[in-house]
Structure formats: structure tokens, C-alpha cells
Tab-separated table of C-alpha atoms and ligand atoms in Angstrom:
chain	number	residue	atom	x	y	z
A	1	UNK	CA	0.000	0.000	0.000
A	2	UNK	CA	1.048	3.372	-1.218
A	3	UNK	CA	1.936	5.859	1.962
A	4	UNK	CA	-1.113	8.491	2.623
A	5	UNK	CA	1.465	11.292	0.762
A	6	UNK	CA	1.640	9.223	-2.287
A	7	UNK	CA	-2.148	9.027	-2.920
A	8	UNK	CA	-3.894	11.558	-5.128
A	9	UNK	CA	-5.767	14.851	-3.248
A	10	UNK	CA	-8.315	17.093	-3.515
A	11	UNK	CA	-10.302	19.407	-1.097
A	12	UNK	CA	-12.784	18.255	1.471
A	13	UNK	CA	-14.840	20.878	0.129
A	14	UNK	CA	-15.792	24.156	-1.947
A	15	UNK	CA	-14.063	27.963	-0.472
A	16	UNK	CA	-14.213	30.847	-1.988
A	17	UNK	CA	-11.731	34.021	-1.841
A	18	UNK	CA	-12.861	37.559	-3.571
A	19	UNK	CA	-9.943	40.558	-4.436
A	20	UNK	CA	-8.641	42.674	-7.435
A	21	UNK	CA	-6.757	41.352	-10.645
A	22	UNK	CA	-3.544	42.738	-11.463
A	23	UNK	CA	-3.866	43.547	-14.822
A	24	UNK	CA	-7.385	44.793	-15.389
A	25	UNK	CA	-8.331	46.247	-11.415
A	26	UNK	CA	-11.112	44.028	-11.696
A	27	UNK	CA	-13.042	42.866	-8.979
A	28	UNK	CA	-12.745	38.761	-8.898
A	29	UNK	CA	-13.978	35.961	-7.098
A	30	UNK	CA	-11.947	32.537	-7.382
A	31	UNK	CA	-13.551	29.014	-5.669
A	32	UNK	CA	-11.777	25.766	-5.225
A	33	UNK	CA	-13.765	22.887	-6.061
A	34	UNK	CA	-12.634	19.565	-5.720
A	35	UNK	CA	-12.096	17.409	-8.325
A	36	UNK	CA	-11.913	13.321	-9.161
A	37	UNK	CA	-8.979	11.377	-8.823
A	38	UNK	CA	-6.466	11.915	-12.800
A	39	UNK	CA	-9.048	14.792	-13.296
A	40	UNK	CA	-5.716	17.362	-12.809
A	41	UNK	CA	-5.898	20.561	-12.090
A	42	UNK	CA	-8.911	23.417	-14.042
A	43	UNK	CA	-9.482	26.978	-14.471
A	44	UNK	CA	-13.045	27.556	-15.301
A	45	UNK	CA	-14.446	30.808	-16.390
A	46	UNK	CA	-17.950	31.371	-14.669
A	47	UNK	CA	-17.660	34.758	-16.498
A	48	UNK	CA	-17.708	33.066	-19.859
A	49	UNK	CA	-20.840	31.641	-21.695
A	50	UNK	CA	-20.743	27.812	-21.230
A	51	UNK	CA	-18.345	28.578	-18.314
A	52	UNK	CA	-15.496	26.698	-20.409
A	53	UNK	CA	-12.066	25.175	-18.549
A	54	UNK	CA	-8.490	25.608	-19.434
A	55	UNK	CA	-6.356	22.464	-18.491
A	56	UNK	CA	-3.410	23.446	-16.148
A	57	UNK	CA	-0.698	21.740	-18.900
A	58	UNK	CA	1.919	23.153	-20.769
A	59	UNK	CA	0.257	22.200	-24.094
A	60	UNK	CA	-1.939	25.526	-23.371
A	61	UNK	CA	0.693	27.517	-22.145
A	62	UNK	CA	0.639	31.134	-24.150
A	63	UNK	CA	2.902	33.544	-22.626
A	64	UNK	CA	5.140	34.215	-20.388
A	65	UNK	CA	6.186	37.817	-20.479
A	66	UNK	CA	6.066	38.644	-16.621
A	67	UNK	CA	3.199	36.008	-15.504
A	68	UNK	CA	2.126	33.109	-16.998
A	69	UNK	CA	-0.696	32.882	-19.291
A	70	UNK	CA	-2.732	29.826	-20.531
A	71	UNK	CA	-5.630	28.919	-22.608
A	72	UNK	CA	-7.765	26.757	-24.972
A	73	UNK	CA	-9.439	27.992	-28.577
A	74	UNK	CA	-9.836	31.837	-27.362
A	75	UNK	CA	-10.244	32.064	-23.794
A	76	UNK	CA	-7.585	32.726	-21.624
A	77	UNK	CA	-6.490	33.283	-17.884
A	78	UNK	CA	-3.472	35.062	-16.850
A	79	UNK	CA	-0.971	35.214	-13.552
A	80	UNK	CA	-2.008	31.502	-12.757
A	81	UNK	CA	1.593	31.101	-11.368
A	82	UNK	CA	0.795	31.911	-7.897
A	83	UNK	CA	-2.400	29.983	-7.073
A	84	UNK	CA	-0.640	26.421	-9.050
A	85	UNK	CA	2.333	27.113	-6.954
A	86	UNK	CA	0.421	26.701	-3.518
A	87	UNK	CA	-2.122	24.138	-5.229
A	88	UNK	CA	1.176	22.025	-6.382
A	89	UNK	CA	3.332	22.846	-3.077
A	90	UNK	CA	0.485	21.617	-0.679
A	91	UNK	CA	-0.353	18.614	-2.358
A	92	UNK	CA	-3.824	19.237	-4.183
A	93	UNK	CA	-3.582	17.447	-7.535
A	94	UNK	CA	-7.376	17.532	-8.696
A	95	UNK	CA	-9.393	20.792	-8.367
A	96	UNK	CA	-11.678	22.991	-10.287
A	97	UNK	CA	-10.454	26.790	-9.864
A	98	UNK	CA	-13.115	28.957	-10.704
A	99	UNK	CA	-13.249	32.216	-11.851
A	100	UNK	CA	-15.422	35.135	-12.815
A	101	UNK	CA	-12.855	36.767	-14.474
A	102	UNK	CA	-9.391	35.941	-16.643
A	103	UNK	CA	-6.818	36.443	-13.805
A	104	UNK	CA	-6.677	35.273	-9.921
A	105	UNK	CA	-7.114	37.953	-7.098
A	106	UNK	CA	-3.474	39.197	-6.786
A	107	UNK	CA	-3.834	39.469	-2.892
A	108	UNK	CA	-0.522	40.943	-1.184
A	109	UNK	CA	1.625	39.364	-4.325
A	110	UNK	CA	2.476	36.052	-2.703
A	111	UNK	CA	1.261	32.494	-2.272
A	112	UNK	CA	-0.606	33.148	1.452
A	113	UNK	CA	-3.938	34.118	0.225
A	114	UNK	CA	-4.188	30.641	-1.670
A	115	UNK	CA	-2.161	28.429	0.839
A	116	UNK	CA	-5.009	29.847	3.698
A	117	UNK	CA	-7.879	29.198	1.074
A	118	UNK	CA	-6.507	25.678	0.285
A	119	UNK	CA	-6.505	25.284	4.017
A	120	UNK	CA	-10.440	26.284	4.582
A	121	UNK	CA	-11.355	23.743	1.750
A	122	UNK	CA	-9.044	20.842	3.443
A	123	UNK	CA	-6.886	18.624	1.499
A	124	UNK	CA	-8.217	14.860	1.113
A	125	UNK	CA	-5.962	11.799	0.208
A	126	UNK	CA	-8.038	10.020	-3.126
A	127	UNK	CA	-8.170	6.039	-3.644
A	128	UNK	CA	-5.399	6.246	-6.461
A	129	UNK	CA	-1.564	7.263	-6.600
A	130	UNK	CA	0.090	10.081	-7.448
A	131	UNK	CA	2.275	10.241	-10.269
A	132	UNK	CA	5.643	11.088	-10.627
A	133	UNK	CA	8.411	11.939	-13.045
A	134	UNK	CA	11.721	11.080	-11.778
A	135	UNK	CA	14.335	12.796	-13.113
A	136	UNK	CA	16.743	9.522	-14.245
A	137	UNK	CA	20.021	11.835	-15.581
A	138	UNK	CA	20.889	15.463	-15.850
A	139	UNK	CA	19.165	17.598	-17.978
A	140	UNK	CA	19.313	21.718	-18.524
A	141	UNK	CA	17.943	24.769	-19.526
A	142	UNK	CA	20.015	27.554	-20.804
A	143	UNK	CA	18.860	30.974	-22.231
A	144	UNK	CA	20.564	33.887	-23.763
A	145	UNK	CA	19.987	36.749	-21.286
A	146	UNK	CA	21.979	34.338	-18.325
A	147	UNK	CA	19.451	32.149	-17.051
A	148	UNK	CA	20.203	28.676	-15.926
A	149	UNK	CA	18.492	25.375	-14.746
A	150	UNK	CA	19.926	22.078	-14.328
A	151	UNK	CA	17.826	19.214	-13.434
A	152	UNK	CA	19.678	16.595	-10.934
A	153	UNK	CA	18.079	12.879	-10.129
A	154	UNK	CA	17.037	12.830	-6.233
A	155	UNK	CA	14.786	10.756	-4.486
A	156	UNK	CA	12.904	14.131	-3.335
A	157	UNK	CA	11.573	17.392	-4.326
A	158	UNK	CA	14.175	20.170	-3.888
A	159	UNK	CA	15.465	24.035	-5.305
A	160	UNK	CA	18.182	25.239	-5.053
A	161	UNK	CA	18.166	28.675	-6.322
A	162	UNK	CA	20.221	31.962	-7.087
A	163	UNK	CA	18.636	35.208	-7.629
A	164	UNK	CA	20.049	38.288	-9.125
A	165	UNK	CA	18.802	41.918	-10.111
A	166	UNK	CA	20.445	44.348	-12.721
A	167	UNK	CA	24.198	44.580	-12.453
A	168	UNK	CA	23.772	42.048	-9.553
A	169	UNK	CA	21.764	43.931	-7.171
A	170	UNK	CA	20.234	41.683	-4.662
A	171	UNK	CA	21.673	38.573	-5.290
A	172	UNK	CA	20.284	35.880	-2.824
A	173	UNK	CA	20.456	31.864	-2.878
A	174	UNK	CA	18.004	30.074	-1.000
A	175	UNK	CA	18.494	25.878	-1.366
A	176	UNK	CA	15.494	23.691	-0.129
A	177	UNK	CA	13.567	20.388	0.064
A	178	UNK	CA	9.717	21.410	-0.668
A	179	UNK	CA	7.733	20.117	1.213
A	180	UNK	CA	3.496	21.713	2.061
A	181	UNK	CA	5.421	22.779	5.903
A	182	UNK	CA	8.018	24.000	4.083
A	183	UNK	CA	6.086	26.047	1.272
A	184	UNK	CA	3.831	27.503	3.879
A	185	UNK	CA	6.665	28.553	6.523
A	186	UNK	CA	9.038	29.735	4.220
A	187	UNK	CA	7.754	30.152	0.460
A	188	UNK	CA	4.349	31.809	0.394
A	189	UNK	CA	4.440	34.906	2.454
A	190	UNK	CA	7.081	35.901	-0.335
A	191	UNK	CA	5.919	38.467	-2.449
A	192	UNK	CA	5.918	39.498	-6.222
A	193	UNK	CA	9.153	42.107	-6.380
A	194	UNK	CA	9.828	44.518	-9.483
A	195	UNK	CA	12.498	47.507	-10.736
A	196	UNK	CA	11.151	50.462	-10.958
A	197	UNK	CA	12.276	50.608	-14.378
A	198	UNK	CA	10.068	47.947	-15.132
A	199	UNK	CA	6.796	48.942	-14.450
A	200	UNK	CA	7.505	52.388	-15.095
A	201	UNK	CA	7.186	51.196	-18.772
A	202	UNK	CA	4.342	48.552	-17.903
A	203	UNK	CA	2.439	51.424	-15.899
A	204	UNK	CA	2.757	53.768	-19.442
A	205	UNK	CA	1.295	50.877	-21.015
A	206	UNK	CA	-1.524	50.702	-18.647
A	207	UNK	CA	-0.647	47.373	-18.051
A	208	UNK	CA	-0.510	46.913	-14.640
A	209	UNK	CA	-4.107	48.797	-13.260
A	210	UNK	CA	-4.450	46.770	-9.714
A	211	UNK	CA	-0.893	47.271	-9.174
A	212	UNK	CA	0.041	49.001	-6.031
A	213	UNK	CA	2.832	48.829	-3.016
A	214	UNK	CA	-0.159	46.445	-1.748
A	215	UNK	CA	0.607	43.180	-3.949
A	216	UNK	CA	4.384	44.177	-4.903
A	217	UNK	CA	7.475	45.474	-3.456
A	218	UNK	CA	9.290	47.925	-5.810
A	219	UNK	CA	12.991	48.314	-5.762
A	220	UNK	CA	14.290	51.794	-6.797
A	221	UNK	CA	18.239	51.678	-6.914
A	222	UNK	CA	19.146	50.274	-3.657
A	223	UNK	CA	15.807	51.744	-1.966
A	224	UNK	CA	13.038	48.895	-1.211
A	225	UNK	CA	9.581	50.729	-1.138
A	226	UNK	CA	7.188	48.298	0.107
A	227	UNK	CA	3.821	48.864	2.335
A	228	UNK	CA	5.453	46.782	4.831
A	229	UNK	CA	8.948	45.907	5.473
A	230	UNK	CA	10.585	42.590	4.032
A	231	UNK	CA	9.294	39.076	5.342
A	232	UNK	CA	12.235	37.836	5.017
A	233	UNK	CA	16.162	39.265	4.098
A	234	UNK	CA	15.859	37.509	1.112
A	235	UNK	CA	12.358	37.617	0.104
A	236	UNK	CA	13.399	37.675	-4.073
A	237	UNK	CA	14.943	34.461	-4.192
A	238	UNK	CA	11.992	33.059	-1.934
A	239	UNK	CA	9.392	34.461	-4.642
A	240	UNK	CA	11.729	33.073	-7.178
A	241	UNK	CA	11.044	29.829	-6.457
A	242	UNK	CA	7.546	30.433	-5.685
A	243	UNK	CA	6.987	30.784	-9.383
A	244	UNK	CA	9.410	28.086	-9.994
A	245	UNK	CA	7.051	25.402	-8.716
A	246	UNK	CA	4.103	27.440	-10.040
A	247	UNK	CA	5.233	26.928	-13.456
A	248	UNK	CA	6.573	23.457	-12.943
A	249	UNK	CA	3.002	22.129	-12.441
A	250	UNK	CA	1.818	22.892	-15.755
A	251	UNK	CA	3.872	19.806	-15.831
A	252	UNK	CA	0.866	17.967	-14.278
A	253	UNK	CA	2.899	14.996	-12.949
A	254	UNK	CA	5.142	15.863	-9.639
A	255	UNK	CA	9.087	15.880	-10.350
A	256	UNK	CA	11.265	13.887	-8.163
A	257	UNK	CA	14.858	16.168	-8.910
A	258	UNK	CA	16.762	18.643	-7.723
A	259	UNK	CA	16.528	21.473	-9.640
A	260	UNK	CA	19.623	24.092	-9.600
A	261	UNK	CA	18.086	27.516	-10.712
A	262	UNK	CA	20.138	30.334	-11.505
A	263	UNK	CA	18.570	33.634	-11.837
A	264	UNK	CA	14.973	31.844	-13.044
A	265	UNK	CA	12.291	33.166	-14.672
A	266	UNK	CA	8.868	32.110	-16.035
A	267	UNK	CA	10.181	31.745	-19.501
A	268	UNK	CA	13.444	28.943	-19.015
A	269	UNK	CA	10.818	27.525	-16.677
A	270	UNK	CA	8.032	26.772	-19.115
A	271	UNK	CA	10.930	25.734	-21.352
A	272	UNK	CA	12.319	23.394	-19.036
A	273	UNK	CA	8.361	22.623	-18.036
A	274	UNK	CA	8.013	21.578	-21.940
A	275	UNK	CA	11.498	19.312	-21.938
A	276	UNK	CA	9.864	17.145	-19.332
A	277	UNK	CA	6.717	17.003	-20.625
A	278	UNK	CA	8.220	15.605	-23.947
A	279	UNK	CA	10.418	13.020	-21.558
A	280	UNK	CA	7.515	12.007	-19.846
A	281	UNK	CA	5.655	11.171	-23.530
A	282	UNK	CA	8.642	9.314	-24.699
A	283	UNK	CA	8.840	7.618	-21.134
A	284	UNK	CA	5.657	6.346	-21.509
A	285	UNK	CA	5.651	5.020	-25.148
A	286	UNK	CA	8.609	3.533	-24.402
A	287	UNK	CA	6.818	1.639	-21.503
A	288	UNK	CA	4.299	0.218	-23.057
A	289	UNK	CA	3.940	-3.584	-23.157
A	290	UNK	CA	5.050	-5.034	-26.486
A	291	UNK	CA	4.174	-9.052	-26.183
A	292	UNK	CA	4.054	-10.057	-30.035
A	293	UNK	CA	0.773	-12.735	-29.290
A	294	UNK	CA	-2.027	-10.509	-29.291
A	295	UNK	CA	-3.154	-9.939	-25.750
A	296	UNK	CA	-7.072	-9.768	-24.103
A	297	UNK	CA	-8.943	-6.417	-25.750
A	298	UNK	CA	-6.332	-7.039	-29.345
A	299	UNK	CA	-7.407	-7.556	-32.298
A	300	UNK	CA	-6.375	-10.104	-34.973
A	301	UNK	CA	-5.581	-8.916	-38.648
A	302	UNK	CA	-8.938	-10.059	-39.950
A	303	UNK	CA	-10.766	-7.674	-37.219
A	304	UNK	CA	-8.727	-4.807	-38.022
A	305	UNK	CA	-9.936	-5.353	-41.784
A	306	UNK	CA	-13.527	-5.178	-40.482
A	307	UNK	CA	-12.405	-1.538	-38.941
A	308	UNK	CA	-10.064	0.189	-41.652
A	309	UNK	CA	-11.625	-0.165	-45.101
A	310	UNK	CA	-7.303	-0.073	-46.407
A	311	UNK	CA	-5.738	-3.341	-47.811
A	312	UNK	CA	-2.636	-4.430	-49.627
A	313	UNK	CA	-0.947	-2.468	-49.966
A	314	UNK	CA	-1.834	0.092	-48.306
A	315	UNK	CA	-2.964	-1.416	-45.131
A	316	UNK	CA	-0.257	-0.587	-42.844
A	317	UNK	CA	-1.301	-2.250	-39.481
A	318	UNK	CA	-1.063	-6.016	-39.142
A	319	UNK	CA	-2.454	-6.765	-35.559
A	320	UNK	CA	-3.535	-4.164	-32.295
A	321	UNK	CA	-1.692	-5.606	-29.931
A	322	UNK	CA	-3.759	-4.157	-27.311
A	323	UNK	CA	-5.594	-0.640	-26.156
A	324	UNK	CA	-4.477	1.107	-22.553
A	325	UNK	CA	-7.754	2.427	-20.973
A	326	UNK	CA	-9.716	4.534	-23.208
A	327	UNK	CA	-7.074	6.875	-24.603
A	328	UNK	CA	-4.561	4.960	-25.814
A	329	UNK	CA	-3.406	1.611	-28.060
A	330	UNK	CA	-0.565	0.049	-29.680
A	331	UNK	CA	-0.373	-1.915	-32.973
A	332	UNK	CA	1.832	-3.152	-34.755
A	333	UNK	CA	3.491	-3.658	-38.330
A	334	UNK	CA	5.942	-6.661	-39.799
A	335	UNK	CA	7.706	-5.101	-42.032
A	336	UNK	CA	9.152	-7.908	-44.741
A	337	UNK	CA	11.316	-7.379	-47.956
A	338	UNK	CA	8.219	-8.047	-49.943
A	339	UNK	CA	6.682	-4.513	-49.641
A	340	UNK	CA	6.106	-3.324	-53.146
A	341	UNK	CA	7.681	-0.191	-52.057
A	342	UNK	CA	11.550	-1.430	-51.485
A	343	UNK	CA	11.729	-1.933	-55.129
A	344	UNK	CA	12.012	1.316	-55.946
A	345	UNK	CA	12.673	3.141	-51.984
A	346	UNK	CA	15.488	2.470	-52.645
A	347	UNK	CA	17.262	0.007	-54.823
A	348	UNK	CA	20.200	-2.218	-53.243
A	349	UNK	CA	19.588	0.109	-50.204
A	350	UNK	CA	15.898	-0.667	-49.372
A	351	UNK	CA	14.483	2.201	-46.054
A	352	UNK	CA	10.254	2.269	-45.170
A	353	UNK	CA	9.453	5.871	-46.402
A	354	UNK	CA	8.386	8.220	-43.222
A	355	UNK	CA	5.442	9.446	-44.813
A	356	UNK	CA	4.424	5.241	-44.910
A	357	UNK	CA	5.217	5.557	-40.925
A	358	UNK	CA	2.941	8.702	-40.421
A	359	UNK	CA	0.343	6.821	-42.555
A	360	UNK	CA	0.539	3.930	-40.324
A	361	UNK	CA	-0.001	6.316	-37.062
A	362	UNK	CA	-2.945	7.546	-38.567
A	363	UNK	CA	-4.292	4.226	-39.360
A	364	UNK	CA	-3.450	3.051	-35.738
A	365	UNK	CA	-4.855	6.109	-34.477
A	366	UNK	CA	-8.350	5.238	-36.739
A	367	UNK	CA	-8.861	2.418	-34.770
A	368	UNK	CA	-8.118	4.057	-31.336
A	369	UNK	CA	-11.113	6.676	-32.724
A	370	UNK	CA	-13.706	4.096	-33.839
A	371	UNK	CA	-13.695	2.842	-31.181
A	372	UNK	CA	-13.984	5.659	-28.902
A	373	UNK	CA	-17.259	6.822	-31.075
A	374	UNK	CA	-18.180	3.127	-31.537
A	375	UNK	CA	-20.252	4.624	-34.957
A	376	UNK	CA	-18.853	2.683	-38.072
A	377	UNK	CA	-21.145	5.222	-40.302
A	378	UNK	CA	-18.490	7.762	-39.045
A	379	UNK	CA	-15.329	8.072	-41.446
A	380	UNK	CA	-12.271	10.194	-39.673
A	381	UNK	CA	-10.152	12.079	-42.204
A	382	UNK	CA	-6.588	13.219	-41.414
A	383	UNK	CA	-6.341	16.871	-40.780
A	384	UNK	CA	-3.010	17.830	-40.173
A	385	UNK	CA	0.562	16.320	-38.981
A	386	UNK	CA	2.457	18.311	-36.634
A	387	UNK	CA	5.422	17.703	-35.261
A	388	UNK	CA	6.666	15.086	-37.217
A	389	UNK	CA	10.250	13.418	-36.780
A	390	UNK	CA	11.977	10.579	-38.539
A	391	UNK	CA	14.719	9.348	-36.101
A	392	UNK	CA	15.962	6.330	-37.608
A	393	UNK	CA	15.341	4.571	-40.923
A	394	UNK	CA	13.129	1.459	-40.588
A	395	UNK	CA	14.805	-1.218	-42.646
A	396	UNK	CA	13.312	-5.352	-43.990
A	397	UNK	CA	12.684	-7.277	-41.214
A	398	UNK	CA	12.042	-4.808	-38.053
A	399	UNK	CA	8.517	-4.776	-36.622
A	400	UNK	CA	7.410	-1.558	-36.312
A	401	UNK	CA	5.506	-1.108	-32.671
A	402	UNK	CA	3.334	2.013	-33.264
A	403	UNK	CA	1.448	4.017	-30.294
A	404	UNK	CA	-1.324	6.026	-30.277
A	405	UNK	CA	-3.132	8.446	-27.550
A	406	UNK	CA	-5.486	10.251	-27.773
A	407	UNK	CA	-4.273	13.639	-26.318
A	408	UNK	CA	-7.170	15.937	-27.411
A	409	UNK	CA	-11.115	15.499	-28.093
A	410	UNK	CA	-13.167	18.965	-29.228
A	411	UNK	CA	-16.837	18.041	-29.229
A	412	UNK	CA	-17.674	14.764	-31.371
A	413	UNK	CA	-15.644	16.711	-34.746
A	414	UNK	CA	-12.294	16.822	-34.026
A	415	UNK	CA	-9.442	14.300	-32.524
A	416	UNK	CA	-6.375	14.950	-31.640
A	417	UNK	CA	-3.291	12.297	-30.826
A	418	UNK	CA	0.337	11.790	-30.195
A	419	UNK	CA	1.878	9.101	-31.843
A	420	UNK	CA	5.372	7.106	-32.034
A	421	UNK	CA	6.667	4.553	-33.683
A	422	UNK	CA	9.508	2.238	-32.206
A	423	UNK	CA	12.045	-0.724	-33.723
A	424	UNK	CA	13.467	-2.754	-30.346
A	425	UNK	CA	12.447	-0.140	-27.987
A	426	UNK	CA	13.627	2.618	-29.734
A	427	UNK	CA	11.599	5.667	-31.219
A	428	UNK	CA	12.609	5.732	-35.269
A	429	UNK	CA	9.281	8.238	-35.713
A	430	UNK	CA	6.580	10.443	-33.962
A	431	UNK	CA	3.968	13.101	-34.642
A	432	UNK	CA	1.066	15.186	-33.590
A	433	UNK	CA	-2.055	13.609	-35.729
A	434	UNK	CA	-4.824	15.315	-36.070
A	435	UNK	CA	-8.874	14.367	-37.630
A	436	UNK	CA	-11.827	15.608	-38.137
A	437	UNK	CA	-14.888	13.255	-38.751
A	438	UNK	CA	-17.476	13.365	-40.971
A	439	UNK	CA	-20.511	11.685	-40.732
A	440	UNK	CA	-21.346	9.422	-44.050
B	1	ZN	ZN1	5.403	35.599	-9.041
């Protein structure tokens, strides 16, 4: 049995927290809901007809330029680094955040408005465990203007951090496990800092209309103007990683690492966000079971006929060697010397042509799709391929292994799925597949 910290939480129940948005002055009101077990973490805006909800992932991450920014077809909410940071640090991994507007209450700047909300909803443990991505080697992050992350393996949680201001100013390191104690003793109360040169230009722009010495401290040469003094001596590098783990959990799974952040910000973090999130999709195609016999739920070549009206030789799936829950399946593909395509692809030096690969995906993907909409007077055409890498040729005599999930449904009209295809373990192709469906 799983420890109680390595289940799955959401809140006991529904509380509710009212204040002004930073950008617009708006009045707001958030509530956290809580949310199934694998349900993840929503914004929904109440304001919006249809109330629609924004997955917390990086796939829907906009911009970055001073607070993060997500959203799906046109709606959008902004500055969601500060409420995901407490949601992430204190262990909540299914909610509902609602919203009547597109950006959180700023509050004082910091994490302490949402870490005392989460605590009037209580955290619950769920029936099912957590995920995790371990980090397994070293990875980094590098970006021109001197910003630095490096990814370490560890068996926990931990920052270690280095902040630093123009020409240096205020350079602080901070290195901790994280941990919801932790967070709430030593990373919330930190508040949102800025150079007066900076919003100088953002307050021109009318940018910044709920901004006040209320919900930011603003540092004028050496001079610290705040409402109240510091929380801490080195409140900046606190914040810092504040929004570190706010923008880590667009990640969605929790990292087991020790990340080494020098002088962070929310764009090498959504970077380094993305990096995993690729890791953890090659992770988990490479996972997948590959047993040659068919397995329970498979289907045989002659079933897979009855599904895909293709055949020789264009039929580019030989067996499904078995579907993963709702969202995902694997088939697979012999493929022999006899293709009619090696004679000419390319004599004396015969490769499987990519686009043949991508067609397979799709085909694999077809059958993930039917039978999702279980409608065989449905046909699925193929939209679009994004994405789309060829990593290493596919020669006579490897059996291609070829995943499919589903990462995206919009109504009953359009699909959307990640797919790879691997020789002996190995990725040799992958791409973003996308259909629309028609009915016949
Ligand atoms: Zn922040």
C-alpha cells in the first residue's frame, strides 16, 4: 500500500476568496472545487458563456512575459503562477479553480492568500496514486539573457536557487527540500518584487491597473519601497522559487529532482516545463507492453480489416496488440522485404518511407477513434501532422511497434493524438495527428 502522501488529493470541500486582478483592477472571485482522482488541475471561467475550462498543462501555455498565461481555442487566464504554486506545493492534484474573471485575485503578491484558502477547503488523500516523473540523468535549460536550470536525479523534491537583479543587485540563494510545511513557513508569504524601471514602462502601457505597493514590493536603486517591510532578508529568491514550482506544475505529474536555478524566470521555466513534458511522452511510449501474441482487448488482422476499409498495400497495421484504458493503443506492423515499395525506396539500399510511418499512425490512431465513437457510419479524415520526426530509418525485417493516444477530443468533430513509432524499444518516428470526422 502506497503511503497516505503518495495518494492523489483534492479538497474536502468548496471555499471561496474575492480581491482585485492585477492587470485589469477588476473585482474577482476565485472558488476551489474539488475534483476526481487523474481529473488534474482546471481553471473555469464562470464569467464566460458555457463557463469553459483551461487544463493546467503546458500544451496551453501562451505567454510568459512577466506572468504566466494559458488557454484553450480563445479564452484565456493570466498570472495563474501563484495559485498552481500553492495548489502544487500543498499537495492538491485535482481541483476545479473557478473564476469570474481571466486572472486570480493578486492578494498581497504572494502564495498566502491561496495556501489559507486551500486550508479552509481541506486537502483529502483520493483512492489512487500520485504520479511522478523522476528525473533519471541530468538535464538543462540555458537561455541567452543568463538564465540557468539544471535538473539533478534525487529521491525528493528540492530548489536550489540563485537570484540576481540588474548589475547584480540583490543577489540571494536560498536551497530547499519542498515540502506543504516547508512552502507555507518559508515560500508563500514571499511576495511578487519589481524595478522600478520595469513597471515604469508597464504602468505607461496601462498594463498593470491593480498594481500598487499592496501586492508588490518595488525596488528603486538600492531603496526597497514596500507597504510593509521585508518578510524575510531575502524575500526575491523566496518568490523566485515560488513561481518556480508554479510553473513546474503545468507539468501535471510531480518531479522527483533537484533542480539548480540560476537567476529563473517564467520563460526557461516553461521551457524546461516543456522538456519534461516531452520526456515524460517518450517515457511512456517507451513503456508500453510489447508481447508479439495478441493480448485480451487485441485484435487479430482479420478484425482490423472489419475496422479500416485499407488493404494491400496500403494497409499498414497487421495486428492491435492491445488498447491502454480509453485513450490509448498500440499496434503493430511486420515489415518484410516483400513490400512493393523497397523496389524502388530504394534500390540495393531498401528504407520504409516516413510518410508510410505517419500513414501507419494515422491508421493506428483510426482504430483508437472508432472505437472511442463506436459509430462505423463515421469516417475520420486526417487533418493535419504536426510535429513530425523521422529518427531512424526502418529497414526489412524490423517490426514496427506504433502508439497512439489520444491527447485531445473537441466536441464529437475533431481528434487529436500523439503518436510514435519504435524498432526494439527505440523511437525511429513520432507526430502530432490530427482528424476531423465526418458523418457518411
Ligand atoms: Zn510571481
Amino acid at each position: 500500500m502506497p503511503s497516505a502522501t503518495e495518494q492523489q488529493h483534492t479538497f474536502g470541500k468548496t471555499a471561496s476568496l474575492s480581491g482585485t486582478s492585477l492587470h485589469t483592477g477588476d473585482k474577482v472571485t476565485l472558488k476551489l472545487h474539488p475534483a476526481a482522482a487523474d481529473h488534474g488541475i482546471k481553471f473555469k471561467r464562470a464569467d464566460l458563456q458555457d463557463e469553459p475550462t483551461i487544463d493546467a498543462k503546458i500544451d496551453n501555455l501562451k505567454t510568459v512575459e512577466r506572468s504566466t498565461t494559458i488557454g484553450e481555442g480563445s479564452v484565456r487566464v493570466h498570472t495563474v503562477e501563484h495559485v498552481l504554486s500553492a495548489l502544487s506545493a500543498m499537495g492538491v492534484d485535482n481541483a476545479v479553480v473557478e473564476m469570474n474573471a481571466n486572472e486570480p485575485p493578486i492578494g498581497d503578491g504572494s502564495a498566502q492568500p491561496y495556501v489559507d484558502l486551500i486550508k479552509k477547503a481541506g486537502v483529502t488523500a483520493q483512492e489512487v496514486p500520485r504520479k511522478f516523473l523522476d528525473v533519471r540523468e541530468p538535464m538543462h535549460i540555458e537561455s541567452k539573457t543568463g538564465s540557468l536550470l539544471v535538473l539533478l536525479p534525487d529521491d525528493k523534491f528540492r530548489i536550489s536557487c540563485t537570484q540576481a537583479g540588474p548589475d547584480n543587485r540583490f543577489t540571494q540563494y536560498l536551497s530547499m527540500e519542498i515540502t506543504p510545511a516547508v512552502f507555507e513557513r518559508e515560500i508563500a508569504p514571499a511576495r511578487t518584487f519589481v524595478f522600478y524601471e520595469d513597471v515604469q514602462s508597464l504602468m505607461d502601457k496601462n498594463l498593470i491597473k491593480g498594481g500598487s505597493l499592496e501586492n508588490a514590493i518595488v525596488v528603486r536603486g538600492d531603496a526597497v519601497l514596500s507597504k510593509e517591510p521585508l518578510r524575510f532578508p531575502d524575500e526575491f529568491v523566496r518568490h523566485k522559487i515560488l513561481d518556480i514550482i508554479g510553473d513546474l506544475a503545468l507539468l501535471g505529474n510531480r518531479i522527483r529532482g533537484h533542480l539548480i536555478a540560476v537567476k529563473p524566470g517564467h520563460g526557461v521555466n516553461a521551457e524546461l516545463a516543456r522538456a519534461l513534458a516531452r520526456e515524460q511522452t517518450r517515457r511512456s511510449a517507451l513503456a508500453g507492453p510489447h508481447p508479439i501474441p495478441i493480448g485480451e482487448g487485441g485484435l487479430a488482422p482479420d478484425e482490423v480489416m472489419q475496422i479500416l476499409p485499407h488493404r494491400y498495400p496500403f494497409l499498414l497495421v497487421d495486428r492491435i496488440i492491445g488498447f491502454e484504458g480509453e485513450t490509448k493503443v498500440i499496434g503493430m506492423k511486420s515489415v518484410t522485404i516483400n513490400e512493393p515499395y523497397f523496389q524502388g525506396h530504394f534500390p540495393g539500399h531498401p528504407v520504409m518511407p516516413g510518410v508510410l510511418q505517419v500513414e501507419a499512425m494515422a491508421q493506428v490512431a483510426s482504430i483508437l477513434l472508432f472505437k472511442l465513437t463506436k459509430k462505423s457510419s463515421r469516417v475520420g479524415y486526417f487533418m493535419s501532422a504536426d510535429g513530425v520526426k523521422f529518427r531512424k530509418p526502418v529497414f526489412p525485417g524490423d517490426t514496427l511497434i506504433i502508439h497512439a493516444e489520444l491527447t485531445k477530443a473537441r466536441g464529437a468533430r475533431l481528434a487529436k493524438t500523439m503518436c510514435h513509432c519504435l524498432v526494439n524499444g527505440a523511437v525511429v518516428s513520432e507526430g502530432e495527428l490530427m482528424f476531423t470526422f465526418l458523418d457518411t
